[in-house]
Coordinates of C-alpha atoms in Angstrom, one line a residue:
M1 CA 9.9 11.4 22.6
E2 CA 9.8 10.7 18.9
V3 CA 7.7 7.8 17.6
K4 CA 8.5 6.5 14.1
A5 CA 6.2 4.1 12.1
R6 CA 6.7 2.4 8.8
A7 CA 4.3 0.5 6.7
P8 CA 4.9 -1.5 3.4
G9 CA 3.2 -1.0 0.1
K10 CA 1.6 -4.0 -1.8
I11 CA 1.5 -5.8 -5.1
I12 CA -1.1 -8.2 -6.6
L13 CA 0.7 -11.4 -7.5
S14 CA -2.2 -13.0 -9.2
G15 CA -5.9 -12.5 -9.8
E16 CA -6.5 -8.8 -10.3
H17 CA -9.8 -8.0 -12.1
A18 CA -10.8 -11.6 -12.0
V19 CA -11.3 -11.2 -8.2
V20 CA -14.2 -8.9 -8.9
H21 CA -15.9 -11.8 -10.8
G22 CA -15.3 -14.3 -8.1
S23 CA -11.8 -15.6 -8.6
T24 CA -9.1 -16.0 -6.0
A25 CA -6.4 -13.4 -5.9
V26 CA -3.0 -13.2 -4.0
A27 CA -1.5 -10.0 -2.8
A28 CA 1.9 -9.4 -1.0
S29 CA 3.7 -6.7 0.9
I30 CA 6.8 -5.1 -0.6
G31 CA 10.0 -3.9 0.9
L32 CA 9.1 -0.4 0.0
C33 CA 7.6 1.7 2.8
T34 CA 6.0 4.9 3.9
Y35 CA 7.5 6.3 7.0
V36 CA 5.9 8.5 9.6
S37 CA 7.6 10.5 12.4
L38 CA 5.5 11.9 15.2
Q39 CA 6.8 14.3 17.9
V40 CA 4.4 15.6 20.6
P41 CA 6.1 18.4 22.5
P42 CA 6.4 18.4 26.3
S43 CA 3.4 19.9 28.0
N44 CA 5.7 22.8 29.4
E45 CA 6.7 23.8 25.8
N46 CA 4.8 26.8 24.2
D47 CA 4.1 25.0 21.0
D48 CA 0.5 25.3 20.0
R49 CA 0.4 24.0 16.4
L50 CA -0.3 20.7 14.7
T51 CA 2.0 20.6 11.6
L52 CA 2.0 17.9 8.8
Q53 CA 5.2 17.9 6.6
L54 CA 5.2 15.8 3.4
K55 CA 8.9 15.9 2.8
D56 CA 8.8 14.2 -0.7
M57 CA 6.7 16.9 -2.0
A58 CA 8.2 19.9 0.0
L59 CA 4.7 20.6 1.4
E60 CA 3.7 21.8 4.9
F61 CA 0.3 22.1 6.5
S62 CA 0.0 23.8 9.9
W63 CA -3.0 24.7 12.0
P64 CA -3.2 26.4 15.4
I65 CA -4.6 24.1 18.0
G66 CA -7.2 26.7 18.9
R67 CA -8.4 26.8 15.3
I68 CA -8.7 22.9 15.2
K69 CA -10.6 23.0 18.5
E70 CA -12.9 25.6 17.2
A71 CA -13.6 23.6 14.0
L72 CA -13.7 20.1 15.3
S73 CA -14.5 20.1 19.1
S74 CA -18.0 19.0 18.2
L75 CA -16.7 15.6 16.9
G76 CA -15.9 14.5 20.5
G77 CA -13.1 12.1 21.1
P78 CA -10.4 11.0 21.3
F79 CA -11.7 7.4 21.0
P80 CA -8.6 5.3 20.0
S81 CA -10.0 1.9 20.9
T82 CA -13.2 2.4 18.8
P83 CA -12.4 2.8 15.1
T84 CA -15.0 5.2 13.8
S85 CA -16.0 6.3 10.3
C86 CA -15.8 9.8 9.4
S87 CA -19.3 11.1 8.8
A88 CA -20.2 13.5 5.8
E89 CA -20.7 16.2 8.4
S90 CA -17.2 15.6 9.9
F91 CA -15.6 15.5 6.6
K92 CA -17.1 18.9 5.7
L93 CA -15.6 20.4 8.9
I94 CA -12.2 18.9 8.2
L95 CA -12.3 19.9 4.6
A96 CA -12.9 23.5 5.6
L97 CA -9.6 23.4 7.8
I98 CA -7.7 22.0 4.7
E99 CA -9.2 24.7 2.4
E100 CA -7.7 27.3 4.7
Q101 CA -4.2 26.0 3.8
N102 CA -4.5 27.2 0.2
I103 CA -3.4 24.0 -1.5
L104 CA -2.1 24.6 -5.1
E105 CA -4.5 23.4 -7.7
E106 CA -2.1 20.8 -9.0
K107 CA -1.8 19.4 -5.5
I108 CA -5.5 19.3 -4.7
S109 CA -5.6 15.6 -5.0
L110 CA -3.7 15.5 -1.7
A111 CA -6.7 16.9 0.2
S112 CA -8.2 13.5 0.8
G113 CA -5.0 12.2 2.3
V114 CA -4.6 15.2 4.6
S115 CA -8.3 14.8 5.6
A116 CA -7.5 11.1 6.6
F117 CA -4.7 12.4 8.6
L118 CA -6.8 15.1 10.5
W119 CA -9.5 12.5 11.1
L120 CA -7.1 9.7 12.5
Y121 CA -5.1 12.2 14.5
T122 CA -8.0 13.8 16.3
S123 CA -9.9 10.5 16.7
I124 CA -6.8 8.7 18.1
L125 CA -4.9 11.3 20.0
G126 CA -7.4 14.2 20.4
I127 CA -6.6 17.8 19.7
K128 CA -3.1 18.4 20.8
P129 CA 0.1 19.9 19.3
A130 CA 2.6 17.7 17.3
T131 CA 4.8 17.7 14.3
V132 CA 4.3 14.8 11.9
V133 CA 6.7 14.1 9.1
V134 CA 6.0 11.7 6.2
T135 CA 8.4 10.2 3.7
S136 CA 7.9 7.3 1.3
D137 CA 9.6 4.9 -1.1
L138 CA 6.5 4.4 -2.9
P139 CA 5.4 6.3 -6.2
L140 CA 1.9 7.8 -5.8
G141 CA -0.9 6.6 -7.8
S142 CA 0.9 3.6 -9.3
G143 CA -1.1 0.8 -7.8
L144 CA 1.4 -0.1 -5.1
G145 CA -0.9 0.8 -2.2
S146 CA 0.7 4.1 -1.3
S147 CA -2.5 5.5 0.3
A148 CA -3.0 2.4 2.5
A149 CA 0.6 2.5 3.6
L150 CA 0.2 6.1 4.6
C151 CA -2.9 5.4 6.6
V152 CA -1.4 2.4 8.2
A153 CA 1.8 4.3 9.1
F154 CA -0.3 7.2 10.6
S155 CA -2.4 4.9 12.6
A156 CA 0.6 2.9 13.9
A157 CA 2.4 6.1 15.1
L158 CA -0.8 7.5 16.6
L159 CA -1.8 4.5 18.5
A160 CA 1.8 4.0 19.7
C161 CA 1.4 7.4 21.4
S162 CA -2.1 6.6 22.9
D163 CA -2.7 4.6 25.9
T164 CA -4.5 2.0 24.0
V165 CA -1.7 -0.3 22.9
N166 CA 0.7 -2.0 25.2
I167 CA 4.2 -1.4 24.0
D168 CA 7.5 -1.2 25.8
M169 CA 8.9 2.2 24.7
K170 CA 12.3 1.2 26.1
Q171 CA 13.0 -1.4 23.7
E172 CA 15.4 -0.5 20.8
G173 CA 15.0 -1.0 17.0
W174 CA 11.8 -1.7 15.1
L175 CA 8.9 -3.3 17.0
V176 CA 5.8 -5.2 15.8
F177 CA 2.4 -4.8 17.3
G178 CA 0.7 -7.8 19.1
E179 CA -2.1 -9.6 17.2
S180 CA -5.0 -7.7 18.8
E181 CA -3.3 -4.3 18.4
L182 CA -2.7 -5.1 14.6
E183 CA -6.4 -5.8 14.4
L184 CA -7.2 -2.4 15.9
L185 CA -4.6 -0.7 13.7
N186 CA -5.9 -2.3 10.6
K187 CA -9.4 -1.0 11.4
W188 CA -8.3 2.5 11.9
A189 CA -6.2 2.5 8.6
F190 CA -9.4 1.2 6.8
E191 CA -11.2 4.1 8.1
G192 CA -8.5 6.4 6.7
E193 CA -8.8 4.5 3.3
K194 CA -12.4 5.1 3.2
I195 CA -11.9 8.9 3.4
I196 CA -9.4 8.7 0.5
H197 CA -11.1 6.1 -1.8
G198 CA -14.7 5.9 -0.7
K199 CA -15.3 2.2 -0.9
P200 CA -12.0 0.4 -0.6
S201 CA -11.8 -3.4 -0.6
G202 CA -9.6 -3.4 2.7
I203 CA -7.0 -5.5 0.9
D204 CA -4.4 -2.9 0.7
N205 CA -4.5 -1.8 4.3
T206 CA -4.6 -5.5 5.5
V207 CA -1.5 -6.3 3.5
S208 CA 0.3 -3.2 4.8
T209 CA -0.7 -3.9 8.4
Y210 CA 0.1 -7.5 8.6
G211 CA 2.7 -7.9 6.0
N212 CA 3.6 -11.3 4.3
M213 CA 0.8 -12.3 1.9
I214 CA -3.0 -12.7 1.7
K215 CA -5.2 -14.8 -0.5
F216 CA -8.7 -13.4 -1.0
R217 CA -11.8 -14.4 -2.6
S218 CA -15.4 -13.0 -2.4
G219 CA -14.5 -10.8 0.5
N220 CA -12.8 -13.5 2.5
L221 CA -9.2 -12.7 3.4
T222 CA -6.6 -15.5 4.4
R223 CA -3.2 -14.6 5.6
I224 CA -0.4 -16.8 4.2
K225 CA 3.3 -16.9 4.6
S226 CA 6.0 -17.3 1.9
S227 CA 8.5 -20.2 2.6
M228 CA 11.0 -18.9 0.2
P229 CA 12.7 -15.5 -0.4
L230 CA 11.2 -13.6 -3.3
K231 CA 12.6 -10.5 -5.1
M232 CA 10.9 -8.5 -7.8
L233 CA 11.9 -5.8 -10.1
I234 CA 8.9 -3.4 -10.1
T235 CA 8.7 -1.2 -13.2
N236 CA 6.6 1.9 -12.9
T237 CA 5.5 2.9 -16.4
K238 CA 4.5 6.3 -15.3
V239 CA 1.3 6.0 -17.4
G240 CA -1.8 7.0 -15.4
R241 CA -4.9 4.9 -15.7
N242 CA -8.6 5.0 -14.7
T243 CA -9.2 2.1 -12.4
K244 CA -13.0 2.3 -12.5
A245 CA -13.0 2.5 -16.3
L246 CA -10.8 -0.6 -16.6
V247 CA -12.9 -2.5 -14.2
A248 CA -16.0 -1.5 -16.2
G249 CA -14.4 -2.6 -19.4
V250 CA -13.8 -6.1 -18.1
S251 CA -17.4 -6.3 -17.0
E252 CA -18.6 -5.2 -20.4
R253 CA -16.4 -7.8 -22.1
T254 CA -17.8 -10.3 -19.8
L255 CA -21.5 -9.4 -20.8
R256 CA -20.5 -9.7 -24.5
N257 CA -18.6 -13.0 -24.1
P258 CA -20.0 -14.6 -20.9
D259 CA -18.8 -18.2 -21.6
A260 CA -15.2 -17.3 -22.8
M261 CA -14.7 -14.8 -19.9
S262 CA -16.0 -17.4 -17.4
S263 CA -13.3 -19.7 -18.6
V264 CA -10.8 -16.9 -18.2
F265 CA -11.8 -16.2 -14.6
N266 CA -11.8 -20.0 -13.7
A267 CA -8.3 -20.2 -15.1
V268 CA -7.1 -17.2 -13.1
D269 CA -8.6 -18.8 -10.0
S270 CA -6.6 -22.0 -10.6
I271 CA -3.4 -19.9 -11.3
S272 CA -3.8 -18.0 -7.9
K273 CA -4.4 -21.1 -6.0
E274 CA -1.5 -22.9 -7.4
L275 CA 0.7 -19.9 -6.9
A276 CA -0.3 -19.6 -3.2
N277 CA 0.6 -23.4 -2.8
V278 CA 4.0 -23.0 -4.4
I279 CA 4.9 -20.0 -2.2
Q280 CA 3.8 -21.8 1.0
T281 CA 5.4 -25.2 0.2
P282 CA 8.9 -25.4 2.1
A283 CA 12.1 -25.5 -0.2
S284 CA 14.8 -27.6 1.2
D285 CA 17.7 -26.5 -1.0
D286 CA 18.8 -24.2 -3.9
L287 CA 17.6 -26.7 -6.5
S288 CA 14.0 -26.9 -5.1
I289 CA 14.0 -23.0 -4.8
T290 CA 14.9 -22.8 -8.5
A291 CA 12.2 -25.3 -9.4
K292 CA 9.7 -23.2 -7.5
E293 CA 10.8 -20.0 -9.1
E294 CA 10.4 -21.5 -12.5
K295 CA 6.9 -22.6 -11.6
L296 CA 6.1 -19.0 -10.4
E297 CA 7.5 -17.7 -13.7
E298 CA 5.1 -19.9 -15.6
L299 CA 2.1 -18.8 -13.5
M300 CA 3.0 -15.2 -13.9
E301 CA 3.2 -15.4 -17.7
M302 CA -0.2 -17.4 -17.8
N303 CA -1.8 -14.8 -15.6
H304 CA -0.5 -11.9 -17.7
G305 CA -1.9 -13.7 -20.8
L306 CA -5.4 -13.8 -19.2
L307 CA -5.2 -10.2 -18.3
Q308 CA -4.5 -9.5 -22.0
C309 CA -7.6 -11.4 -22.6
M310 CA -9.5 -9.1 -20.2
G311 CA -8.3 -6.2 -22.3
V312 CA -6.3 -4.4 -19.5
S313 CA -2.8 -4.4 -20.8
H314 CA -1.2 -1.3 -22.3
A315 CA 1.6 -0.6 -24.8
S316 CA 3.8 0.5 -22.0
I317 CA 3.3 -2.7 -20.2
E318 CA 4.0 -4.7 -23.3
T319 CA 7.2 -2.8 -23.8
V320 CA 8.4 -3.9 -20.4
L321 CA 7.4 -7.6 -21.1
R322 CA 9.3 -7.5 -24.4
T323 CA 12.4 -6.1 -22.7
T324 CA 12.5 -8.5 -19.8
L325 CA 11.6 -11.5 -22.1
K326 CA 14.9 -10.8 -24.0
Y327 CA 16.7 -11.6 -20.8
K328 CA 14.5 -14.7 -20.2
L329 CA 12.7 -13.1 -17.3
A330 CA 8.9 -13.5 -16.6
S331 CA 6.8 -10.4 -16.1
K332 CA 3.2 -9.5 -15.6
L333 CA 1.2 -6.4 -14.9
T334 CA 0.1 -5.8 -11.3
G335 CA -3.1 -4.0 -10.2
A336 CA -5.5 -2.3 -12.6
G337 CA -3.3 -2.3 -15.7
G338 CA -3.7 0.2 -18.4
G339 CA -0.3 1.5 -17.3
G340 CA 0.8 1.5 -13.7
C341 CA 3.4 -1.1 -12.7
V342 CA 4.7 -4.3 -14.0
L343 CA 6.4 -7.2 -11.9
T344 CA 9.4 -9.1 -12.9
L345 CA 10.5 -12.0 -10.9
L346 CA 14.3 -11.8 -10.1
P347 CA 15.5 -15.4 -9.6
T348 CA 17.9 -16.2 -6.8
L349 CA 20.7 -17.2 -9.0
L350 CA 20.3 -14.3 -11.5
S351 CA 23.5 -12.3 -12.0
G352 CA 23.6 -8.6 -11.0
T353 CA 25.0 -7.9 -14.5
I354 CA 21.8 -9.0 -16.2
V355 CA 19.6 -7.1 -13.7
D356 CA 21.7 -4.0 -14.4
K357 CA 21.2 -4.3 -18.2
V358 CA 17.5 -4.8 -17.8
I359 CA 17.1 -1.7 -15.6
A360 CA 19.2 0.4 -17.9
E361 CA 17.1 -0.6 -20.9
L362 CA 13.8 0.0 -19.1
E363 CA 15.0 3.3 -17.7
S364 CA 16.1 4.4 -21.2
C365 CA 12.3 4.0 -22.1
G366 CA 11.4 6.5 -19.4
F367 CA 10.3 4.0 -16.9
Q368 CA 11.1 4.0 -13.1
C369 CA 12.6 0.8 -11.8
L370 CA 12.5 -0.4 -8.1
I371 CA 13.8 -3.7 -6.6
A372 CA 12.0 -5.0 -3.6
G373 CA 11.7 -8.0 -1.5
I374 CA 8.3 -9.6 -1.4
G375 CA 6.2 -10.8 1.6
G376 CA 8.1 -9.0 4.3
N377 CA 7.0 -7.5 7.7
G378 CA 3.9 -5.4 8.0
A379 CA 3.6 -2.2 10.2
E380 CA 6.5 -1.5 12.7
I381 CA 7.3 1.2 15.1
C382 CA 10.3 2.4 17.0
F383 CA 11.0 5.1 19.7
S384 CA 13.8 7.5 20.2
A385 CA 14.6 10.5 22.2
S386 CA 13.6 13.8 20.5
S387 CA 16.5 15.7 19.1

């Protein structure tokens, strides 16, 4: 039996940076996913290795089961129904296994993701042989939640193979988890994210698990659902950024200009709340959908202007905005800024010819362009007979 899982990435529609200072923010899932395939060999087969293949990077990690038992048997488990944090001692044991794989120096940043995999695998399924294959639509390190999608997809596939969740394996096609199972999945994915990021907010894995959209403020998350189809052009500037430095820069600007920045954060809060209202309000016909799209365009443009006030834009981002503005399209940065990705709303009635022209012009600047639906399903799984 082969279990496949997929989990979407995420974008911040409104409120990045300001959310750190008490404003509301809105995040949404995107129709770009990470996929995990898990095959556990029959007990009568003489396969005694755990193998992880990262197809997009042409990388493979493989450990004899005996070696994993030798290194990690002290961790106990499996305990699939009890999401558990990886202690510092456990992390050291896992890291020792990874170091044996002789990862190339330029790929060493992958070690945390592989560590998350080993912790989730042994905690949920125990120490047993399997082949796990990962592919993804999501560019790494671009602010689209690739690590959270990876942890959610890992956790979904592993839980589907455990006795913890109640799923009919005979059903065909992609299946969704029940509400209580999604909660368990989200908690495990969060434990994986903690291994990768240290102190994640939990927003990325929550969006990837449940899909649709969430509104969040001061640690409180509210799931919301869009009443209208939304499509975005996501432009990856391929410019790396230091998220911690950008966050610190906004805080320093706030200390220097407390009254002005307070007004900026209040304005962002109003924009996020209005955006959530527009998205949730039913649209009865094409005319009302167009009116709502125009309102969203205004809110996106205002939000980006306020992000410029915070000092988190970048020349590459502004190049994208100038390009899309020529075609009367609204754009804003998403995530930390300083590079990363830019969102451009693609209205329902926009011609494909214009989209093609925009993409051609952006790609000529060296940017990567992706088109995705917004606010779709969260984690899903399917079962098939092993080939």
